[in-house]
Tab-separated table of C-alpha atoms and ligand atoms in Angstrom:
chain	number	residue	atom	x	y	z
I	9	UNK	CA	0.000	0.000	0.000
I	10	UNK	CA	1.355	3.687	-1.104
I	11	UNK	CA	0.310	6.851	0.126
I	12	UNK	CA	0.786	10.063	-1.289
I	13	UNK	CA	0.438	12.341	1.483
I	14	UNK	CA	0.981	16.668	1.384
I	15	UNK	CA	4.113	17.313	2.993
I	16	UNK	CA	3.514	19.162	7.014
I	17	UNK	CA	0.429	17.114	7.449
I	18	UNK	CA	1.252	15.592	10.808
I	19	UNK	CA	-1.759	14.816	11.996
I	20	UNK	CA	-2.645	12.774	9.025
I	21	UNK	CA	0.773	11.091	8.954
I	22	UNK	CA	0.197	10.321	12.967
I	23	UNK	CA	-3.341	8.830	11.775
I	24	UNK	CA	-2.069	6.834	8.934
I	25	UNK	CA	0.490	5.286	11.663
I	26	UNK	CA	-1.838	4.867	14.009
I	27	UNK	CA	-3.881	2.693	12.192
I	28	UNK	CA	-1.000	0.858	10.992
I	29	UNK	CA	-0.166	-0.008	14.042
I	30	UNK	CA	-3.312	-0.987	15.242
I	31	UNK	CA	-3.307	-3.946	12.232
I	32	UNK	CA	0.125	-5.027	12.750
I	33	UNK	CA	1.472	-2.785	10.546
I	34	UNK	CA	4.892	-0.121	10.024
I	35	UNK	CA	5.269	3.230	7.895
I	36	UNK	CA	8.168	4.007	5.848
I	37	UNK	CA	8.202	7.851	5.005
I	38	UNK	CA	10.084	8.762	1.955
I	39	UNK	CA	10.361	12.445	1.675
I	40	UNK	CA	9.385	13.539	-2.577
I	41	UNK	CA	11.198	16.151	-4.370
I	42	UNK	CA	7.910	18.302	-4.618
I	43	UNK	CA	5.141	19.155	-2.136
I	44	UNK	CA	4.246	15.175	-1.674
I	45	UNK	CA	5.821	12.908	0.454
I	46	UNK	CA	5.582	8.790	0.151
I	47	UNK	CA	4.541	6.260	2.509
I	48	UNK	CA	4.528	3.246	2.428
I	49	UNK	CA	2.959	0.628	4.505
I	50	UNK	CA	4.922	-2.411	5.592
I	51	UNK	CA	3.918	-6.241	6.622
I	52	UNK	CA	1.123	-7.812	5.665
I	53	UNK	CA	-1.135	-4.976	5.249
I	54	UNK	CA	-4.445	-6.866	3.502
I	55	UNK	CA	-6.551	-5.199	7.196
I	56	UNK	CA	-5.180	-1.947	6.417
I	57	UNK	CA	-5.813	-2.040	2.772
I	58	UNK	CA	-9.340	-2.798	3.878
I	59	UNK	CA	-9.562	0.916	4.746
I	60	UNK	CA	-8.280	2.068	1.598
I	61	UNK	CA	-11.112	4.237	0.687
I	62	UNK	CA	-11.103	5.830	4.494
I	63	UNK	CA	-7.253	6.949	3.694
I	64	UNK	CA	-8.065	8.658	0.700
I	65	UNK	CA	-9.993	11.011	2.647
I	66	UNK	CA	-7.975	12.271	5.021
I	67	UNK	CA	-7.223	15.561	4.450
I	68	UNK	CA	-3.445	15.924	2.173
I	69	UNK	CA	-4.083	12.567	1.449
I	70	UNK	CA	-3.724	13.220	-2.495
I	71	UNK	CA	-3.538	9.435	-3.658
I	72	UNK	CA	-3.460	5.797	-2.209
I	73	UNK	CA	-2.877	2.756	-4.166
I	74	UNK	CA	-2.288	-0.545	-3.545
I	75	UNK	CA	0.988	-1.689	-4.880
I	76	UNK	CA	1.011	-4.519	-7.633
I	77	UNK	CA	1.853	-8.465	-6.416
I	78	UNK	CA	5.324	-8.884	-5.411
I	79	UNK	CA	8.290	-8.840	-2.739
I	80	UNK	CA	6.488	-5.132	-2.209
I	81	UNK	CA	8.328	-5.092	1.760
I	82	UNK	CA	11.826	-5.471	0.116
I	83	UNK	CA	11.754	-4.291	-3.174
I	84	UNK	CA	13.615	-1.496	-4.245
I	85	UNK	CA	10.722	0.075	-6.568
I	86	UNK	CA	6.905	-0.479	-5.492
I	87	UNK	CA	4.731	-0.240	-8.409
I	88	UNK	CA	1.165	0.326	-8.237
I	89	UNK	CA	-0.962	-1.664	-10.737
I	90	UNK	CA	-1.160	1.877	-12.842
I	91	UNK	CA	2.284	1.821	-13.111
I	92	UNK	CA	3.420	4.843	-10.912
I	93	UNK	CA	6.706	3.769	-9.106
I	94	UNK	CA	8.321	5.082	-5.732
I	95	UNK	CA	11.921	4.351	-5.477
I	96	UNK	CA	13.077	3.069	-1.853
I	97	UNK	CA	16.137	3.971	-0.020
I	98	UNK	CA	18.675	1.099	0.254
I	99	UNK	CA	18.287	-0.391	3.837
I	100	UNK	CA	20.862	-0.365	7.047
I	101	UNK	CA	20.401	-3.213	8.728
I	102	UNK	CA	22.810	-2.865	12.255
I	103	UNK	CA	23.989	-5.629	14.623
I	104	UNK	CA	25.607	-4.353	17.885
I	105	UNK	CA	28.376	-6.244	20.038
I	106	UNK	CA	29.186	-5.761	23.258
I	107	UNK	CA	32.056	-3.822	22.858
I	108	UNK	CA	29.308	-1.188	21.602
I	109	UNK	CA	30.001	-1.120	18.298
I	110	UNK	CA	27.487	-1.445	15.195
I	111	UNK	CA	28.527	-3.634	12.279
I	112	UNK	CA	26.379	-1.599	9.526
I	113	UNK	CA	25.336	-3.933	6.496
I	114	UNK	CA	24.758	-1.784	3.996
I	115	UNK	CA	26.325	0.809	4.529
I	116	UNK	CA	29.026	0.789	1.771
I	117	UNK	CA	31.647	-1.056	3.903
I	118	UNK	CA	32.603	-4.676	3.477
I	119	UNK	CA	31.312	-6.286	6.692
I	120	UNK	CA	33.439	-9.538	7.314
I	121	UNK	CA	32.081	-12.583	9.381
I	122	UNK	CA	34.198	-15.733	10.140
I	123	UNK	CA	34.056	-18.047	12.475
I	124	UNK	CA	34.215	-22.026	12.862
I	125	UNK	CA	31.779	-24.152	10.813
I	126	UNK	CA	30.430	-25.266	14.350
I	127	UNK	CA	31.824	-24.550	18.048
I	128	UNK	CA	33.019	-27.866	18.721
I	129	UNK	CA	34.985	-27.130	21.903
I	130	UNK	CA	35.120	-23.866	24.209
I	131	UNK	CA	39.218	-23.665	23.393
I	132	UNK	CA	38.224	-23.583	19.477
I	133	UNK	CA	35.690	-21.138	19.612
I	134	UNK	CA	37.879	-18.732	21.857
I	135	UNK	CA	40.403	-18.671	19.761
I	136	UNK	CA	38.798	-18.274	16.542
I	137	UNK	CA	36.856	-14.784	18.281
I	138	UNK	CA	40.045	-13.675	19.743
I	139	UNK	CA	42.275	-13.979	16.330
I	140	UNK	CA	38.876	-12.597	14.248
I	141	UNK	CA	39.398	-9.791	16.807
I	142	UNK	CA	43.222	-9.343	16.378
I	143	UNK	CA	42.315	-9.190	12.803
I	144	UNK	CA	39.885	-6.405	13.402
I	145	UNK	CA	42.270	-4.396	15.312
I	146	UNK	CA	44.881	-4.769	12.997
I	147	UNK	CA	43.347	-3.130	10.350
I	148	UNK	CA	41.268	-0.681	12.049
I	149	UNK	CA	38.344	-2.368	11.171
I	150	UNK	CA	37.073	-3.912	14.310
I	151	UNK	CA	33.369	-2.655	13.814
I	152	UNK	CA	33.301	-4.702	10.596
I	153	UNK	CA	33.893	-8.027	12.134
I	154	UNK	CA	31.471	-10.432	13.468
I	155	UNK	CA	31.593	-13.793	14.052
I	156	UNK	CA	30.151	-16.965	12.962
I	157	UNK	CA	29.600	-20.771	13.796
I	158	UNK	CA	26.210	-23.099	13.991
I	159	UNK	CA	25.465	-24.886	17.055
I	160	UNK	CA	22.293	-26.644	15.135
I	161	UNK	CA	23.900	-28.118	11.787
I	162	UNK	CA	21.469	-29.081	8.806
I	163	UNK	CA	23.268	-32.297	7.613
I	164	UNK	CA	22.425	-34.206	4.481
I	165	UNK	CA	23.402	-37.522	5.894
I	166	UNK	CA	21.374	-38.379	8.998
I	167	UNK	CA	24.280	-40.252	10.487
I	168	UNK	CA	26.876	-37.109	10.459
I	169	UNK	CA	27.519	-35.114	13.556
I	170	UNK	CA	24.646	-32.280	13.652
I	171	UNK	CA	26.349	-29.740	15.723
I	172	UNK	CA	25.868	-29.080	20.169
I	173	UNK	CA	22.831	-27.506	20.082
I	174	UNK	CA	22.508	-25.387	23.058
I	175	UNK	CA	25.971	-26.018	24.356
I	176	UNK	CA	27.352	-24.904	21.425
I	177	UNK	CA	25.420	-21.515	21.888
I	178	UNK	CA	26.815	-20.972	25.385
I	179	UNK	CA	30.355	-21.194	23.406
I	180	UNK	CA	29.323	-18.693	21.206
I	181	UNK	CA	28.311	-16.451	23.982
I	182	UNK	CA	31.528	-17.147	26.028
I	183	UNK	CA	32.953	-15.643	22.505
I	184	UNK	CA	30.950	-12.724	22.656
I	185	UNK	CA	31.597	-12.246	26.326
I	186	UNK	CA	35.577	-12.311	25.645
I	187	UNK	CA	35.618	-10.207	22.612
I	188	UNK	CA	32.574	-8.290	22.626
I	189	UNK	CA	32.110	-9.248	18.837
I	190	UNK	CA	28.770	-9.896	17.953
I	191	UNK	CA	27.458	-13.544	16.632
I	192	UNK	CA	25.122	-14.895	13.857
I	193	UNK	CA	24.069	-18.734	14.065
I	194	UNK	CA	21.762	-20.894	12.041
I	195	UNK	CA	18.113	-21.912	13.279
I	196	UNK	CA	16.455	-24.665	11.736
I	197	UNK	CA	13.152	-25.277	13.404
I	198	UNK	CA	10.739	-22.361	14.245
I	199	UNK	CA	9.907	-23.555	17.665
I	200	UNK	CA	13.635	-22.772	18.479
I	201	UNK	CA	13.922	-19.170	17.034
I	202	UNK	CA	13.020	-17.285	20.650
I	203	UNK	CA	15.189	-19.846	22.521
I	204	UNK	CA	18.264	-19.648	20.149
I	205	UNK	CA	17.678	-16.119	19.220
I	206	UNK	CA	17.726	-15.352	23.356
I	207	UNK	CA	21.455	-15.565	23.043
I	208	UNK	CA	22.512	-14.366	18.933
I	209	UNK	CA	23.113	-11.247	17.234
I	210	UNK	CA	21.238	-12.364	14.341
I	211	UNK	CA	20.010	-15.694	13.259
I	212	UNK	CA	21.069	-17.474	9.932
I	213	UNK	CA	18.457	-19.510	7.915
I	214	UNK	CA	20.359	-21.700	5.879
I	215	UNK	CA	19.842	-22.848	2.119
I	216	UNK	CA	18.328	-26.028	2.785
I	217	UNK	CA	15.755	-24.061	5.214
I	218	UNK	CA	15.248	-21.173	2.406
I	219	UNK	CA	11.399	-22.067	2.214
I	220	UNK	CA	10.416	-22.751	5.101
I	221	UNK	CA	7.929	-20.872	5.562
I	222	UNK	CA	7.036	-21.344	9.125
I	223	UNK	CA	10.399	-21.104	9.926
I	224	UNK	CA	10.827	-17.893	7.940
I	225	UNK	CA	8.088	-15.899	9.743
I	226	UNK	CA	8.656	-17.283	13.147
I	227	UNK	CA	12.402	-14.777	11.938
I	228	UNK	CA	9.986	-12.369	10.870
I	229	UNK	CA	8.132	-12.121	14.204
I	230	UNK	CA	11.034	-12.263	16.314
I	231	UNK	CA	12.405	-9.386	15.167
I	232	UNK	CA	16.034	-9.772	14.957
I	233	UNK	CA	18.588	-9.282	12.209
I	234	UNK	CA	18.476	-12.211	9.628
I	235	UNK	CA	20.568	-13.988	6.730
I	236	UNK	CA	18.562	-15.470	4.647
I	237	UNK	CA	20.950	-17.938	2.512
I	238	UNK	CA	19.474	-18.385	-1.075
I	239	UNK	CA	18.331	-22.254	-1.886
I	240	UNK	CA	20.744	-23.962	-3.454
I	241	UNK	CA	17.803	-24.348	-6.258
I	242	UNK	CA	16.299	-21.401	-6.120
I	243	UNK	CA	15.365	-18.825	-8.904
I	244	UNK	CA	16.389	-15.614	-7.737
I	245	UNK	CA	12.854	-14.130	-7.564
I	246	UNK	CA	12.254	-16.878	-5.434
I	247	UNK	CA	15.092	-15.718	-2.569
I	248	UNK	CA	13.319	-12.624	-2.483
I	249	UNK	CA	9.662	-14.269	-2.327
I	250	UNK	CA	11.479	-15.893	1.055
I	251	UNK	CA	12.454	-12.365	2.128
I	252	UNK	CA	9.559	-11.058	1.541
I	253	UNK	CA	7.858	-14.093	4.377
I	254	UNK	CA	10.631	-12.362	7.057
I	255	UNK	CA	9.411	-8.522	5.928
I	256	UNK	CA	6.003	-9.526	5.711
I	257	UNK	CA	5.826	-9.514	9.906
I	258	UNK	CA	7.212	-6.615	10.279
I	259	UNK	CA	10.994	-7.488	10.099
I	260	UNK	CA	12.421	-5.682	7.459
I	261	UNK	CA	16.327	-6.422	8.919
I	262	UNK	CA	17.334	-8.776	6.335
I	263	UNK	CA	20.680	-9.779	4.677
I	264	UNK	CA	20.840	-11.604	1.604
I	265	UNK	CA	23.457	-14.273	1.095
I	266	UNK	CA	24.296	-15.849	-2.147
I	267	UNK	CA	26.324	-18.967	-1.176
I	268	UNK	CA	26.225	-21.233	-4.641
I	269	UNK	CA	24.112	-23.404	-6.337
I	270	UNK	CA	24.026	-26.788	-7.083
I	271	UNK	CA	24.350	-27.905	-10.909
I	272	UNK	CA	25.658	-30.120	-13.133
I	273	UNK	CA	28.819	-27.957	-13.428
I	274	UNK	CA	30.135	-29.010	-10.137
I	275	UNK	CA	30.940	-32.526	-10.965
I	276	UNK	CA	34.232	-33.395	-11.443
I	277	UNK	CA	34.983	-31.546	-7.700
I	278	UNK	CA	37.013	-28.060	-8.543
I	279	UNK	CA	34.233	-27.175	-6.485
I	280	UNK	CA	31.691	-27.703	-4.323
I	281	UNK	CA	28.604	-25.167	-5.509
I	282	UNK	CA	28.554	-23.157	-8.601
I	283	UNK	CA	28.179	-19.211	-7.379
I	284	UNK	CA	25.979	-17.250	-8.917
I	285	UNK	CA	27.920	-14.399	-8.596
I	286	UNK	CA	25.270	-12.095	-10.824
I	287	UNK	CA	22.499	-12.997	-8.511
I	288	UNK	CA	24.353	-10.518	-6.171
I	289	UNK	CA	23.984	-7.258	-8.566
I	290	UNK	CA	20.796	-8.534	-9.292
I	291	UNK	CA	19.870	-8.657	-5.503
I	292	UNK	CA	21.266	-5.263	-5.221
I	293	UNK	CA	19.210	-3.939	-8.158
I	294	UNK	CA	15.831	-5.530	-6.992
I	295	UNK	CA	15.992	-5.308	-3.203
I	296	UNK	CA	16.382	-2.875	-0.832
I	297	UNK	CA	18.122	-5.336	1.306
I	298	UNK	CA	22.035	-5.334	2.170
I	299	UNK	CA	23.923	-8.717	0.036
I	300	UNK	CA	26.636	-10.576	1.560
I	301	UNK	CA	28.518	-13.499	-0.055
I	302	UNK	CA	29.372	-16.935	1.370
I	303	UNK	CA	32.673	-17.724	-0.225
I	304	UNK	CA	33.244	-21.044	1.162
I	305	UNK	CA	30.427	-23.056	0.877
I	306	UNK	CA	30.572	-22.232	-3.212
I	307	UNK	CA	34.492	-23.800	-2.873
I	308	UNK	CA	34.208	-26.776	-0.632
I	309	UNK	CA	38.612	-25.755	-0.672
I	310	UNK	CA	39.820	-23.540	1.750
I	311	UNK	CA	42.438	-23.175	-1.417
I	312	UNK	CA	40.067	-21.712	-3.803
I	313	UNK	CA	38.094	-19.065	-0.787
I	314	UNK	CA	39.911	-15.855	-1.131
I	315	UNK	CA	39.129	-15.700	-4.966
I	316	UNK	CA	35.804	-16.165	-4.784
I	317	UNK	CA	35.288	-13.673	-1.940
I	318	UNK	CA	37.324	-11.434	-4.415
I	319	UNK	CA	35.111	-11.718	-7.253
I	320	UNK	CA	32.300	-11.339	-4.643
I	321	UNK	CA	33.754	-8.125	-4.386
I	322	UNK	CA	33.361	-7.160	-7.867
I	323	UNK	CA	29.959	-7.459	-7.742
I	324	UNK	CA	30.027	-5.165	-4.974
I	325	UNK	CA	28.769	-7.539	-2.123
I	326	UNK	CA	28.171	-5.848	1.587
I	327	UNK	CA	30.437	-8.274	3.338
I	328	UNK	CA	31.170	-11.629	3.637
I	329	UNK	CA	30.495	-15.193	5.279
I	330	UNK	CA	34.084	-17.253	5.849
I	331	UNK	CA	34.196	-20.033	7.483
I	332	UNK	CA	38.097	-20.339	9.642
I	333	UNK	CA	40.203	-22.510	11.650
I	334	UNK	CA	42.390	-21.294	14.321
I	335	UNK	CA	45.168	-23.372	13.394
I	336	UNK	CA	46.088	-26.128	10.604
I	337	UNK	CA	46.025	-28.725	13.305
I	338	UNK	CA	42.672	-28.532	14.022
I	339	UNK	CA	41.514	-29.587	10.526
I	340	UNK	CA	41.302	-32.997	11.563
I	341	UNK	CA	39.505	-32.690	14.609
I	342	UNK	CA	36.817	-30.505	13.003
I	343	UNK	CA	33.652	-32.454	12.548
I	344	UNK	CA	31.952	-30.413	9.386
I	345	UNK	CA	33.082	-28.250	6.849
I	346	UNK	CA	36.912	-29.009	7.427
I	347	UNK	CA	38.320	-28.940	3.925
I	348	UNK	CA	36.938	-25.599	3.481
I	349	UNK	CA	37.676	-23.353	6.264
I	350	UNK	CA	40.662	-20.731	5.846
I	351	UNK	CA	43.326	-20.695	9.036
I	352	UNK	CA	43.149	-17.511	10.061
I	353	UNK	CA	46.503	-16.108	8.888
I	354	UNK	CA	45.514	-16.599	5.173
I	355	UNK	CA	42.558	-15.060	6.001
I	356	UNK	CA	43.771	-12.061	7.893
I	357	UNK	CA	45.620	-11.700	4.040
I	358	UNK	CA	41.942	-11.866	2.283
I	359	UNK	CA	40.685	-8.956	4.446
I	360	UNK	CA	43.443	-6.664	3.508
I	361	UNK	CA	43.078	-7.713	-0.264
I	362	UNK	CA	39.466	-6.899	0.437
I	363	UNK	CA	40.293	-3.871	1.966
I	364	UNK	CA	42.576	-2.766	-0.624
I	365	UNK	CA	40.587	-3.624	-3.329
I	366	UNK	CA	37.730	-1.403	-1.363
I	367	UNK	CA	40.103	1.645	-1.364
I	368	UNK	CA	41.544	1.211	-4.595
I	369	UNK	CA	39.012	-0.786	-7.210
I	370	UNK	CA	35.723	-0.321	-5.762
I	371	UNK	CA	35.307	3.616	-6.505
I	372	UNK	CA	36.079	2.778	-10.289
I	373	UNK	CA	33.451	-0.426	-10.321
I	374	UNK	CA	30.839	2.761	-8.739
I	375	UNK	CA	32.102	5.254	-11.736
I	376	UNK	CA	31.070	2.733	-13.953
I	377	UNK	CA	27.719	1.631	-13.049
I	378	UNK	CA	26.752	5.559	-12.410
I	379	UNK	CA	27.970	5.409	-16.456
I	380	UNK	CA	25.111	2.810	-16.844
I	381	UNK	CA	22.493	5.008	-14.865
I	382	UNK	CA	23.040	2.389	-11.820
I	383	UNK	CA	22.821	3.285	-8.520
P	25	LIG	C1	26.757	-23.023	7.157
P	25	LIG	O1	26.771	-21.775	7.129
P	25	LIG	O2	27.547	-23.708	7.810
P	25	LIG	C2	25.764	-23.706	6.298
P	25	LIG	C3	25.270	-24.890	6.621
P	25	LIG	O3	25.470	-23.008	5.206
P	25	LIG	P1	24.471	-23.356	3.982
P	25	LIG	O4	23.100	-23.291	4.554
P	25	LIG	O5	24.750	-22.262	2.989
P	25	LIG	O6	24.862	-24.712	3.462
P	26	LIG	MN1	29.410	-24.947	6.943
């Protein structure tokens, strides 16, 4: 739903919110370049649309509409069925640590995540925050980092270790406790989401979990940040259709992640999901929503991570997912995922080649698509 509404009306605007509200509902003000400003209603707004005819005649109210089917909560231009467009402003989405700091997706800094697969023991987890945290400091960049690591693992074969559940948690918040970085972890079932996302940052929904639906609005209701991972057989449109679930309560922070596909092109094993590397411009172009890239569960080769995170990066992805190791020794103690996580000196080397190529490539990769009338 789209209102057009005379700017300085206030008590209109407070109405319009008000009832809102009262179904469920958010406003997101967008100020026009003449003497109209935008809102726009957000959720699932079918009791508020009900009213339509009511909003129309409030007084300023010079036009209300109800936008055409789509991802309307996360799409970067809401159509009406007429045709008339509003463009969105990109979204922010913010997750705070401890030590106080926001890591701003979004914002036009690379955010960078990494972490275990899976907290297996307290030692491993520790030391994977602390030398994510070193890394931070090192580069000045300690309000980018965030850390990682699923306590409830989604595992094709029944039979393979599926992560510590809630003990695994309480090692990721003995992390956050030490380094006052902030933590994302995967939830599977939507009974769990208030009891897992108690303790995380932000929760992860995983590929395999990209429609469920129950699962995706028990996110939505809860409220907290989100990464939505796109299904490893999913259309594009179809990753935002899944966003859309989350926005459609109310929750509008989202994060996209593009983390590979499964095809036919994988055989063979150079590597382990094919990434759809244009899915992430196209994300950008569609949604409103911040993109991040998951470089290592497209490689499946902790040999082959830092160039795919690179070419993430020239599709000009908000951040990315890594999966680490504290040290080489580990690998064969870690339960999941081992071949592909990056020790964390190599990796501390693919944030300042991401950094760099921030500084140095990145404005160029902006020139040109403000060329091509992209923003
Ligand atoms: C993970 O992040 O460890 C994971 C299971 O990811 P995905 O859902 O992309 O396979
Ligand atoms: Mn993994």
């Amino acid at each position: 739903m789209i209102i057009e509404l005379e700017r300085g009306r206030q008590s209109t605007l407070d109405q319009i919110r008000d009832i809102a509200v009262r179904f469920g509902n958010r406003i997101e003000l967008s100020e026009g370049t003449g003497v109209f400003d935008t809102i726009l209603v957000i959720g699932d707004n079918r009791e508020f649309a009900a009213r339509i005819d009511f909003i129309r005649g409030l007084p300023g109210v010079q036009a209300a509409w109800e936008a055409s089917a789509g991802y309307n909560n996360i799409a970067r231009v809401v159509r009406s069925r007429d045709g008339r467009a509003v463009q969105r402003e990109r979204r922010i989405v913010e997750v705070r640590g401890l030590d106080g700091k926001a890591r701003r997706f979004g914002a036009g800094k690379h955010i960078f995540i990494c972490g275990p697969d899976s907290p297996q023991t307290l030692d491993q987890t520790l030391a994977n925050a602390r030398l994510a945290r070193a890394i931070g400091e090192k580069f000045g960049v300690l309000d980018r980092v965030m850390l990682r690591g699923g306590a409830y693992k989604p595992r094709t074969r029944p039979t393979d270790w599926r992560g510590l559940g809630m003990k695994g948690i309480a090692m990721l918040d003995a992390a956050r406790e030490d380094t006052g970085l902030p933590y994302v972890t995967e939830v599977m079932d939507h009974n769990l989401v208030e009891q897992i996302g108690e303790h995380a940052d932000m929760l992860q929904i995983g590929t395999r979990n990209a429609q469920n639906f129950d699962l995706l609005e028990a996110v939505g209701r809860f409220g907290k940040p989100a990464i939505l991972k796109r299904g490893f057989g999913n259309e594009a449109e179809e990753w935002f259709y899944s966003a859309e679930y989350i926005a459609n309560q109310g929750n509008l922070d989202i994060v996209l992640c593009e983390r590979g596909m499964k095809t036919l092109f994988t055989k063979g094993g150079y590597c382990r999901n094919q990434p759809d590397l244009n899915a992430c411009t196209h994300a950008r172009k569609q949604t409103i929503l911040p993109v991040i890239f998951d470089p290592s569960h497209v490689s499946g080769d902790h040999r082959i991570v830092s160039e795919n995170a690179l070419a993430a990066c020239g599709h000009l992805v908000d951040g990315t997912i890594t999966e680490t190791i504290h040290t080489e020794q580990f690998r064969q103690d870690q339960l999941c995922d081992a071949s592909q996580a990056m020790v964390m000196d190599a990796y501390s080397r693919l944030v300042e080649a991401i950094l760099n190529f921030e500084q140095h490539v990145q404005p160029h990769l902006l020139a040109i698509n403000r060329m091509n009338g992209v923003v």
